[in-house]
Amino acid sequence: MKQITRNFSISIIAVLLLSVILTACSQEKTSDLTKANLIPKPVLIESAGGFFTLTEHTNIYIQDENQELIRIGQYLSDKLSPATGFKTKVLSSGKKPKSDYIFLSLNNDTKLGNEAYELYITKKGVVLEANKPEGLFRGVQTIRQLLPEKVEMKTLQPGPWEIATGKITDYPTYGYRSAMLDVVRHFFDVDDVKYYIDLLATYKINTLHLHLSDDQGWRIEIKSWPELTKIGGSTEVGGGEGGFFTQEQYKEIVHYADERYITIIPEIDMPGHTNAALASYAELNCDGKKKELYTGTDVGFSTLCTKKEITYQFIDDVIRELSAMTTGDYIHIGGDESHSTPIEDYIPFILKVQDIVESHGKKVMGWDEIAHTQLKPNTIVEYWAIKENALKAIEQDAKIIMAPGHKMYLDMQYDSTTPLGLHWAGYVSVKDAYNWDTDTLVPGITKKDIIGLESPLWTETITNLDELEYMVFPRIIGHAEIGWTPANQRNWDEYEERLRKHTKRLEAMGINYYRWYDIQKENETK
Ligand code: ACM
């Protein structure tokens, strides 16, 4: 009798344990679509309580013979194949079949904007609809995140590949959701930039601002001024060999980004941050003498000679060649920290440069200091440091990009123990990066003034992709959500839960993210 009771107790414990394990598993694999672990969080999710399973029979179908949609379908197929082992075909059948489909189609529904998409997931298949291809591309990122994390791995993984059924309706809060990469202080080559573009695309970021010139280097070939890259491109912070993009390489980056619905905004910083140009050409200096190359990290010591006519010939040539390779509307002219340019020279300089940019069919972006001058009607001001500058821009009816250093600079240390980065704008924890709203941060900068936000990564202390990932992830994911998800649907505690779960996906992607929350340790102590 005793033995029976004992066996009975063991059985009960076994059943309880099994149910705990099953509950734990079913938290990972829920049929409730509203519980899907998505970042950025979609605007609207409705659950239908079942599962669609991606199998070797599933194919991607395109509504018409539309090359752009076929390319998007192929992008998805390429993302799925390493881990699933499926050779998911992209077929332009015109109609969706009865089952086993991911169907991409344009619905000509303009009301939610160009990046909006709708996903209908049934047991038979997935329909992704959007007004524009870019909306489909954003929706494809959601499909990736709806699949188990291991779909991101580069090696074959066991299924099943299930997605909860239901409907997602989604569109961004801001049209400008950007990252900035400084390829000057340390050079990042074409493959590095493409790799970063792919990461940005995953989080529905739609702009990459490339900081292409500074005191320590000139990183873009300008055929009419070849010494810029020959001399100015030859070094970087710490004295490394630097590097530059040929025009062919730059076009390759722009094309790669365009195919991911990411616009490249090139920056030529001026009149300060120009030592590399001043070291390349004597005539750009007021005293007619070349500067020495510079590999330190000071700022504010260099300036183009704003009174010389050749300076404007130089800028015109650079902007002309750059504009011809740039598919986006904007050229960023920097304008920050020009401490060596007297304000009475700075103001007419920025006025002239705005004219030059417009004469080449582009619009101007600049750091917040450019608001000291009269802004052209389309000029956009990037608020990074001085709120009075942003307010001056708003007085002139200019639109603002939010990039406040103490919330958005990805080169700021997380805390005082972070081995990389700086802290002149403060420490920026994962929570600091997420837990704020663009339109209440600065009194006077309101929603109607803001076109979006940008996460800059300056690279004084960042020398390779591993270090880049450590500083960027996971803070940029929070920024991506601020840019996409309505503020009233965001909440730090709920987000942190989601982000903690999302670290499994970061691990599957092989991202060297900053472990703000040591999940492994928590699991070990359980
Ligand atoms: C800046 O960080 N100097 C724009």
Coordinates of C-alpha atoms and ligand atoms in Angstrom, one line a residue, residues 180 185 267 269 273 299 336-337 367-369 382 384-385 409 424 456 458, ligand 1:
M180 CA 24.1 57.1 -38.8
R185 CA 37.1 57.8 -37.3
E267 CA 27.3 63.6 -45.2
D269 CA 30.8 67.7 -42.9
H273 CA 35.6 68.7 -39.3
V299 CA 37.0 68.3 -32.4
D336 CA 28.4 71.0 -36.3
E337 CA 31.2 72.1 -34.0
W367 CA 23.3 69.2 -37.5
D368 CA 21.4 71.6 -35.2
E369 CA 24.0 74.4 -35.5
E382 CA 19.1 67.2 -36.8
W384 CA 21.8 66.3 -31.4
A385 CA 22.9 68.7 -28.6
Y409 CA 24.1 58.3 -29.4
W424 CA 30.4 63.2 -22.8
P456 CA 24.2 57.8 -34.6
W458 CA 30.5 57.7 -33.9
Ligands
ACM1 C1 28.0 65.7 -33.4 O1 27.9 64.8 -32.6 N1 29.1 66.5 -33.4 C2 27.0 66.0 -34.4

